mmCIF file of N, CA and C in Angstrom:
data_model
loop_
_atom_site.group_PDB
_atom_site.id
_atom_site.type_symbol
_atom_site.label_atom_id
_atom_site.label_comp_id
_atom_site.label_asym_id
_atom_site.label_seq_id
_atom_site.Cartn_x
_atom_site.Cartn_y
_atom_site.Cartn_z
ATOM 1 N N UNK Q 18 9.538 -13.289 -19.165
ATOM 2 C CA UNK Q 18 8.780 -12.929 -17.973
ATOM 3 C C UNK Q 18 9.716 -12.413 -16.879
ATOM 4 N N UNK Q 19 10.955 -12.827 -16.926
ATOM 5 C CA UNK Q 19 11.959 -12.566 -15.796
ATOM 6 C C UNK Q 19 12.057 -11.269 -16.019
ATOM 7 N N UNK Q 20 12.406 -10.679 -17.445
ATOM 8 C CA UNK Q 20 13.186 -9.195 -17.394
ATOM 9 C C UNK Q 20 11.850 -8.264 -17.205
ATOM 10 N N UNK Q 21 10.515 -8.292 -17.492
ATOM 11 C CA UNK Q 21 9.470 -8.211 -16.740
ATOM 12 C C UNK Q 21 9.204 -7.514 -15.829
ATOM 13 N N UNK Q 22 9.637 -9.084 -14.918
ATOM 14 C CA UNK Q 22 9.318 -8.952 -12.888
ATOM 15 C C UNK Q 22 10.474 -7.949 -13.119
ATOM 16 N N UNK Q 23 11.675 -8.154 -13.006
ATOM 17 C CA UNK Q 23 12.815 -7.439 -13.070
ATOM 18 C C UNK Q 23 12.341 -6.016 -13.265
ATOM 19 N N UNK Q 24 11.858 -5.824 -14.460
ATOM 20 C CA UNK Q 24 11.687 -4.085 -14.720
ATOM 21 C C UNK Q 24 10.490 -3.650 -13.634
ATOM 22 N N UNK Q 25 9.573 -4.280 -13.729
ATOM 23 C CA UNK Q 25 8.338 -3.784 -12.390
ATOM 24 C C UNK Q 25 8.931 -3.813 -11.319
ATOM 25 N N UNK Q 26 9.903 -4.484 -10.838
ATOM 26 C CA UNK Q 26 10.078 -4.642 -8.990
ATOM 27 C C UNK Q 26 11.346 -3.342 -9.309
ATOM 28 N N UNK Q 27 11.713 -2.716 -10.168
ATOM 29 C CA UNK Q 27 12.569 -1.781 -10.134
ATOM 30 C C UNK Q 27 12.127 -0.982 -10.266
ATOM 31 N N UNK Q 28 10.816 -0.342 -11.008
ATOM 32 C CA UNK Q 28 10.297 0.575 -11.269
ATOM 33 C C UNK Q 28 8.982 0.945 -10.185
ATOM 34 N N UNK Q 29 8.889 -0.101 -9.287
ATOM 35 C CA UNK Q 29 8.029 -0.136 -7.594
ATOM 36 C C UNK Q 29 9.171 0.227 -6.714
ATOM 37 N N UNK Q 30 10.292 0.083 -6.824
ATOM 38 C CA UNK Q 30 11.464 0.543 -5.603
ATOM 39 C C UNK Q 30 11.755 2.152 -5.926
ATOM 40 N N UNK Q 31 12.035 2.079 -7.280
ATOM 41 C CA UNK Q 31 11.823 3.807 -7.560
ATOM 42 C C UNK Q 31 10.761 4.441 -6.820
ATOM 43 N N UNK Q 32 9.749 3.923 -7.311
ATOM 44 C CA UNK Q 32 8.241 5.000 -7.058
ATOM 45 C C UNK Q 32 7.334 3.394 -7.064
ATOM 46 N N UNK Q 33 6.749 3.986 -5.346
ATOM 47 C CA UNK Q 33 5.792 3.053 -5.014
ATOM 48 C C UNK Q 33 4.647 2.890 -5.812
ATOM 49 N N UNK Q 34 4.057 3.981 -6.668
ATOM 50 C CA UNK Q 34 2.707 4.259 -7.156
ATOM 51 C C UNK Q 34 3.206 4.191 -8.426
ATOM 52 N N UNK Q 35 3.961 3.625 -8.754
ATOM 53 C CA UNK Q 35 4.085 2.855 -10.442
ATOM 54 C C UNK Q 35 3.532 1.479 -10.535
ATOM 55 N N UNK Q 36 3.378 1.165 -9.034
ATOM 56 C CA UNK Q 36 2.026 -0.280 -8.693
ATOM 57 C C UNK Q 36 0.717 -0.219 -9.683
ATOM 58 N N UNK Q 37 0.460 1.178 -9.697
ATOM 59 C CA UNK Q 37 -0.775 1.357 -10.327
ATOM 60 C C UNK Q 37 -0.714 0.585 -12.106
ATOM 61 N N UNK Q 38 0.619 0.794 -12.900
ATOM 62 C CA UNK Q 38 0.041 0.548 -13.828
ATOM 63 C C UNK Q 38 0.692 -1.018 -14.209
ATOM 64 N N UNK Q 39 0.742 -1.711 -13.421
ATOM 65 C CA UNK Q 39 1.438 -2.834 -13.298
ATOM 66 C C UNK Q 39 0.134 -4.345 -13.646
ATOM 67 N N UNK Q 40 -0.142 -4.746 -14.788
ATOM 68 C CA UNK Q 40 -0.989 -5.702 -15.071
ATOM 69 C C UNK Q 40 -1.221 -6.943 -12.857
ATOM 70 N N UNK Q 41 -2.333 -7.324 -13.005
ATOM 71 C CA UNK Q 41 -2.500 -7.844 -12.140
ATOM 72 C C UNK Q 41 -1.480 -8.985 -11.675
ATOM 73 N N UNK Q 42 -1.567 -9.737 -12.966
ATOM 74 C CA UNK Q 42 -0.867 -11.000 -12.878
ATOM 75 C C UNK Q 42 1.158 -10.634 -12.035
ATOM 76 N N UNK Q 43 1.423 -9.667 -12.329
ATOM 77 C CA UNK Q 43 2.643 -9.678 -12.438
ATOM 78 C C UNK Q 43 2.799 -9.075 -10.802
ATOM 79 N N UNK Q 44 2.010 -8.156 -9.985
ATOM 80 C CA UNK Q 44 1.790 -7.717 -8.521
ATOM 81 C C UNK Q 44 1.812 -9.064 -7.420
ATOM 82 N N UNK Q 45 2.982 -9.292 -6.998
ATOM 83 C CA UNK Q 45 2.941 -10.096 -5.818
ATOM 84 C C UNK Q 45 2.699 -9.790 -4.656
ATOM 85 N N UNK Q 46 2.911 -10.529 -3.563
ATOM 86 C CA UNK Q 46 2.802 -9.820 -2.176
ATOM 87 C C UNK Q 46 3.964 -8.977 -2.269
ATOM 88 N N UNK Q 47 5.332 -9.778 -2.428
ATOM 89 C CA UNK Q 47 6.454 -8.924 -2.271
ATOM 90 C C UNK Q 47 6.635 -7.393 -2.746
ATOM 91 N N UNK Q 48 6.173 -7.646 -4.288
ATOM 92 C CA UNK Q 48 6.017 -6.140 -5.656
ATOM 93 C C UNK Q 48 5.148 -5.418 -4.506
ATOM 94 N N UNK Q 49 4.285 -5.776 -3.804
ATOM 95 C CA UNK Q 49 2.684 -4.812 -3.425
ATOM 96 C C UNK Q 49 3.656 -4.097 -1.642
ATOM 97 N N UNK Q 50 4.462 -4.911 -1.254
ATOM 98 C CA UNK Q 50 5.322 -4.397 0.037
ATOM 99 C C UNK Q 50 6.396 -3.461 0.092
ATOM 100 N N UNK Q 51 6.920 -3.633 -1.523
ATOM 101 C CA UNK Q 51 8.217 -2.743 -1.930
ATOM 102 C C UNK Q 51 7.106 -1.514 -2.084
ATOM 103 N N UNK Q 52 6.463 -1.393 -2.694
ATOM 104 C CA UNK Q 52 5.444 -0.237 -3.612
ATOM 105 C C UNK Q 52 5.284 0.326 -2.349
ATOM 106 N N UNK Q 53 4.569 -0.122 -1.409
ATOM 107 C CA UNK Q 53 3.699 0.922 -0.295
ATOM 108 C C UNK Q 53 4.638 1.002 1.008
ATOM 109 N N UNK Q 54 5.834 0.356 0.834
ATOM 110 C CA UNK Q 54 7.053 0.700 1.401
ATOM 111 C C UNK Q 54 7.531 2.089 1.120
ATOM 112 N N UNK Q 55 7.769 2.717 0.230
ATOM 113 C CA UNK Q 55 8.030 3.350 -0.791
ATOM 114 C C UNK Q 55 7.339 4.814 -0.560
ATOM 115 N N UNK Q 56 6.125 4.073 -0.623
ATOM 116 C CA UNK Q 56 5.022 4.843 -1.066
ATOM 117 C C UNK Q 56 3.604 4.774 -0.512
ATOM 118 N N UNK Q 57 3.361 4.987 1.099
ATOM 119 C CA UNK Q 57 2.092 4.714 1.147
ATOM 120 C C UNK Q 57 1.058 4.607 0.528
ATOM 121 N N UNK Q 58 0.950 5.849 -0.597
ATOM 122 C CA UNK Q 58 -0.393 5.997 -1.490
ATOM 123 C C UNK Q 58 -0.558 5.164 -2.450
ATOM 124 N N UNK Q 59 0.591 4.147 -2.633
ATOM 125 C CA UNK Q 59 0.295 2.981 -3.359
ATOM 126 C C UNK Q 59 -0.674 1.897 -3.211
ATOM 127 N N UNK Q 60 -0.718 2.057 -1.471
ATOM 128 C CA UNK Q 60 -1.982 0.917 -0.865
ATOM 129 C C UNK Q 60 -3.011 0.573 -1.398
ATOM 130 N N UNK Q 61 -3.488 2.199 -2.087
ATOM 131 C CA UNK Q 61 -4.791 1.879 -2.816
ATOM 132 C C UNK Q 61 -4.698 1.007 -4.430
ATOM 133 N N UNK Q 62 -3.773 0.301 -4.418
ATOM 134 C CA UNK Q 62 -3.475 -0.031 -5.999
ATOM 135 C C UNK Q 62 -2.976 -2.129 -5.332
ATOM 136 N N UNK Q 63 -3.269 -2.183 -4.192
ATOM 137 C CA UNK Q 63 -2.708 -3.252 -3.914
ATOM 138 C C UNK Q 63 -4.160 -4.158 -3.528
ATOM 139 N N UNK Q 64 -4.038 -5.140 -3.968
ATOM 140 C CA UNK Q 64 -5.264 -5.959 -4.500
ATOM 141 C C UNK Q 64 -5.545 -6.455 -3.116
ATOM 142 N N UNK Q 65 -6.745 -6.397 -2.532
ATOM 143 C CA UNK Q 65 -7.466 -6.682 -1.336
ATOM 144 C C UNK Q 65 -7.008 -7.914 -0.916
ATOM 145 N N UNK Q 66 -6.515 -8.976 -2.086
ATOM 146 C CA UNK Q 66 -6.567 -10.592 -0.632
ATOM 147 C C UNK Q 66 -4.850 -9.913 -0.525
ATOM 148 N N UNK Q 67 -4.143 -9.150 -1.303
ATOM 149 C CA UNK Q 67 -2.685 -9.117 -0.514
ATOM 150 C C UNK Q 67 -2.457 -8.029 0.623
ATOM 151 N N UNK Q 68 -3.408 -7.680 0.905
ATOM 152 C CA UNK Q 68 -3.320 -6.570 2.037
ATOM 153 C C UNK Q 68 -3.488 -7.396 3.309
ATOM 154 N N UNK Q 69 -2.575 -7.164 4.417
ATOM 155 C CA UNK Q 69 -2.439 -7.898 5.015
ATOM 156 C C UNK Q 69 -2.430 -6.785 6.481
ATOM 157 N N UNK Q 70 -3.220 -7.373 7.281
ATOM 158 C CA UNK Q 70 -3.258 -6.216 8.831
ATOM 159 C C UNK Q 70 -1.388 -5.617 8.918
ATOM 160 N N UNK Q 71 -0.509 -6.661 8.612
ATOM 161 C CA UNK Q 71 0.766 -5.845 9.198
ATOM 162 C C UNK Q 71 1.172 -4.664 7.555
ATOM 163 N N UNK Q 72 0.401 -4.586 6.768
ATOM 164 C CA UNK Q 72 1.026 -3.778 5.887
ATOM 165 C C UNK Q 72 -0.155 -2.735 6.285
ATOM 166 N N UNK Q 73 -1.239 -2.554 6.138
ATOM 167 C CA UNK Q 73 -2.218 -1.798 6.560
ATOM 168 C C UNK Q 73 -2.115 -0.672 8.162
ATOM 169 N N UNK Q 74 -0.994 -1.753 8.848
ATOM 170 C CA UNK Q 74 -0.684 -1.341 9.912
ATOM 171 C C UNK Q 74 0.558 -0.215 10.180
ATOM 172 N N UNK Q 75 1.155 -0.917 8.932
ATOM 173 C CA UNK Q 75 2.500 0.089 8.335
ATOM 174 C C UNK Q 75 2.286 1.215 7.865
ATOM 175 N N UNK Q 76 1.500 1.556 7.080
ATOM 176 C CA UNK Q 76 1.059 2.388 6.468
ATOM 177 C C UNK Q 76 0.351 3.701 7.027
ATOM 178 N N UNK Q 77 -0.288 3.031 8.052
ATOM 179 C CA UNK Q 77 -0.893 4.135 8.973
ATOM 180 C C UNK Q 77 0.208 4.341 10.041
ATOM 181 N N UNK Q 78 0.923 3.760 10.301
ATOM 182 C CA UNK Q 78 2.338 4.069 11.641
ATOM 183 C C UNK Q 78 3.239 5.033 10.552
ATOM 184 N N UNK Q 79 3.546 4.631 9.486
ATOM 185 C CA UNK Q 79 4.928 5.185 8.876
ATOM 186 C C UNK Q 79 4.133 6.203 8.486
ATOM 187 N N UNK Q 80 3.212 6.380 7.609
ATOM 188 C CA UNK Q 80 3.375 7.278 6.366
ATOM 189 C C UNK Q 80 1.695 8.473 7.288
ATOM 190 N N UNK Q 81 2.083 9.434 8.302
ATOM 191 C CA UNK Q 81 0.916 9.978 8.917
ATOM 192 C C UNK Q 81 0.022 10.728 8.060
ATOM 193 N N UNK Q 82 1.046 11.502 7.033
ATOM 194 C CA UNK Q 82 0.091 12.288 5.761
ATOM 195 C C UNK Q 82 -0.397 11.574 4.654
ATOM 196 N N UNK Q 83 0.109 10.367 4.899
ATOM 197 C CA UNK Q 83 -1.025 9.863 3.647
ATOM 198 C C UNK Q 83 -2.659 9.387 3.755
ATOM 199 N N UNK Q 84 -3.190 9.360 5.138
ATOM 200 C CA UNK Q 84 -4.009 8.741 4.974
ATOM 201 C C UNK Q 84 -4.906 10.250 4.411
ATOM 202 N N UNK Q 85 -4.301 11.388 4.473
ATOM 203 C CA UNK Q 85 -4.845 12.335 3.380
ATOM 204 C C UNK Q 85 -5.623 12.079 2.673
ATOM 205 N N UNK Q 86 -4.210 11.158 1.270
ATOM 206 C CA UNK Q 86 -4.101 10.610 0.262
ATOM 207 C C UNK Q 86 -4.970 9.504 0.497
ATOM 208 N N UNK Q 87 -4.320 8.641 1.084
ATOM 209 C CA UNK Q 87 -5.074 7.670 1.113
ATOM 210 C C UNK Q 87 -6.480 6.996 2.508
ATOM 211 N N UNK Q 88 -7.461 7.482 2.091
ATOM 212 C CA UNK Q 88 -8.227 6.836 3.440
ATOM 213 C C UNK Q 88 -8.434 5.805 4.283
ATOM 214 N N UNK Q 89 -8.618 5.533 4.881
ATOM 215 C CA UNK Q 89 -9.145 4.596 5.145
ATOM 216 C C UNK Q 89 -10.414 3.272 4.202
ATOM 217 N N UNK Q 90 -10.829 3.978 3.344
ATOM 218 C CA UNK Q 90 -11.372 3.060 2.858
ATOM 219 C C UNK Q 90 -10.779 2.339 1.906
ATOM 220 N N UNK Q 91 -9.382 2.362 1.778
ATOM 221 C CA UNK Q 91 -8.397 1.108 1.152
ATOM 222 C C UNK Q 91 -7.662 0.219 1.909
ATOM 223 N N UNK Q 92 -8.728 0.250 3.007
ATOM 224 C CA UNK Q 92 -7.733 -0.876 4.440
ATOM 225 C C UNK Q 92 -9.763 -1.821 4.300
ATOM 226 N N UNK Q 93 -9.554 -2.986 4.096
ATOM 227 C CA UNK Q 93 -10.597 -4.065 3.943
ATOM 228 C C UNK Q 93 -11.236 -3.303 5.600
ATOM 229 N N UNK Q 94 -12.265 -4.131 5.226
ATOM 230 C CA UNK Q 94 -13.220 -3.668 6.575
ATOM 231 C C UNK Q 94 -12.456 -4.743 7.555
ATOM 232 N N UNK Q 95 -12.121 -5.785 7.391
ATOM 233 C CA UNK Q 95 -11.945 -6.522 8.322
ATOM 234 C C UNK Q 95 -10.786 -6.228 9.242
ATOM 235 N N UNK Q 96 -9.706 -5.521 8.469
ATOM 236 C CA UNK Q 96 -8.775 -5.212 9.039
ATOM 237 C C UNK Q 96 -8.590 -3.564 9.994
ATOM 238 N N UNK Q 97 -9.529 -3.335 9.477
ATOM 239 C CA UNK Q 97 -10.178 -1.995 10.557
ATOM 240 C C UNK Q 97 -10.508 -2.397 12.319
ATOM 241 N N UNK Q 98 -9.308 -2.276 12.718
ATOM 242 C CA UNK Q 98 -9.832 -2.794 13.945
ATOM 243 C C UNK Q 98 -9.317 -1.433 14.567
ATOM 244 N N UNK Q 99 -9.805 -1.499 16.001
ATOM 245 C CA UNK Q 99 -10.039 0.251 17.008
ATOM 246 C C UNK Q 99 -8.684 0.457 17.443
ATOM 247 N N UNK Q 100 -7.712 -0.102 17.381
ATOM 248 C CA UNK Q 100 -5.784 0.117 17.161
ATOM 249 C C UNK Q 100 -5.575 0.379 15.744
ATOM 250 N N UNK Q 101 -6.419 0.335 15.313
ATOM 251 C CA UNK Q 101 -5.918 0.920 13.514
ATOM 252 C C UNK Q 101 -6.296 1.915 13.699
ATOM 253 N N UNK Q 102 -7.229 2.288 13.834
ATOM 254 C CA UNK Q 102 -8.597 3.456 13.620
ATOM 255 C C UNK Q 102 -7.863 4.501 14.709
ATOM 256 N N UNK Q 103 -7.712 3.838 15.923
ATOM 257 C CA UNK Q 103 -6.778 5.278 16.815
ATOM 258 C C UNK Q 103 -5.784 5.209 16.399
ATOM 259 N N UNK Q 104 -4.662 4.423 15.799
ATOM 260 C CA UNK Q 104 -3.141 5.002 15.486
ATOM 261 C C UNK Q 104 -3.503 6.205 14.495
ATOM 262 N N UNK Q 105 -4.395 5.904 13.417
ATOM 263 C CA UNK Q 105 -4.834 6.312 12.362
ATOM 264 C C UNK Q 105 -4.862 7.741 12.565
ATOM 265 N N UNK Q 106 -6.185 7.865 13.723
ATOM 266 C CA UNK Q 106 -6.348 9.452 14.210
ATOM 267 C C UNK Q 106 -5.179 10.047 14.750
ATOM 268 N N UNK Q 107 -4.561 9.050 16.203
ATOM 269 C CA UNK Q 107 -3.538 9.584 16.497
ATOM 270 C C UNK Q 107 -2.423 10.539 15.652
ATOM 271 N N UNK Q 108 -2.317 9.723 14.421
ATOM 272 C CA UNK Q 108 -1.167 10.184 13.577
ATOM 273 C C UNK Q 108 -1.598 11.574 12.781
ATOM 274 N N UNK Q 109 -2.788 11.432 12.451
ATOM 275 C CA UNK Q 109 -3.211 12.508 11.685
ATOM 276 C C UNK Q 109 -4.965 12.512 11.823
ATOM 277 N N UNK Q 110 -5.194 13.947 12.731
ATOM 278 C CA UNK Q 110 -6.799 14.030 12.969
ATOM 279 C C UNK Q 110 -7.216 13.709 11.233
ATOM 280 N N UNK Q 111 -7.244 13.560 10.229
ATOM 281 C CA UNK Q 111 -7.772 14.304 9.325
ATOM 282 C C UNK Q 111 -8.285 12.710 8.877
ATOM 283 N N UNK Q 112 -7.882 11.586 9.771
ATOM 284 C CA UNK Q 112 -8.098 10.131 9.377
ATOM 285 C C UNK Q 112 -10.008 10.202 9.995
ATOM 286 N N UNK Q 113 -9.972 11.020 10.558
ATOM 287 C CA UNK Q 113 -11.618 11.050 11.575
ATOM 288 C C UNK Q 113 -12.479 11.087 9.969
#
């Protein structure tokens, strides 16, 4: 299981969106922070209870062209709050 984690948390630091084909069990918080570190458009591959307002928050501050890629509707409703939603626009009209 070690050489595993080992090969996934190396192959998420490469390329964030190799999250995608990563069995559930083996995606931690940490694996799901390196990935969309990486790689905003990974967000959408990161399992709803590990999404957390400060990574959701990252994502829309760091990465302005992804919410392109990625919309808004891979940020939980709850964490949609009106400082998300304007950084969001702020960064890139195309979040409207």
């Amino acid at each position: 299981m070690h050489k595993n984690f080992h090969l996934c948390n190396t192959a998420c630091i490469e390329n964030g969106l190799a999250l995608q084909y990563l069995p559930e069990f083996i995606r931690t918080k940490e694996l799901c922070v390196f990935a969309v570190s990486k790689d905003g458009s990974a967000l959408q591959y990161v399992p709803d209870d590990m999404k957390t307002k400060e990574l959701c928050d990252m994502v829309v501050s760091k990465y302005k062209l992804v919410l392109k890629h990625v919309p808004l509707q891979y940020i939980p409703d709850d964490m949609k709050t009106k400082e998300l939603c304007n950084s969001a626009v702020c960064n890139n009209d195309l979040a409207l």
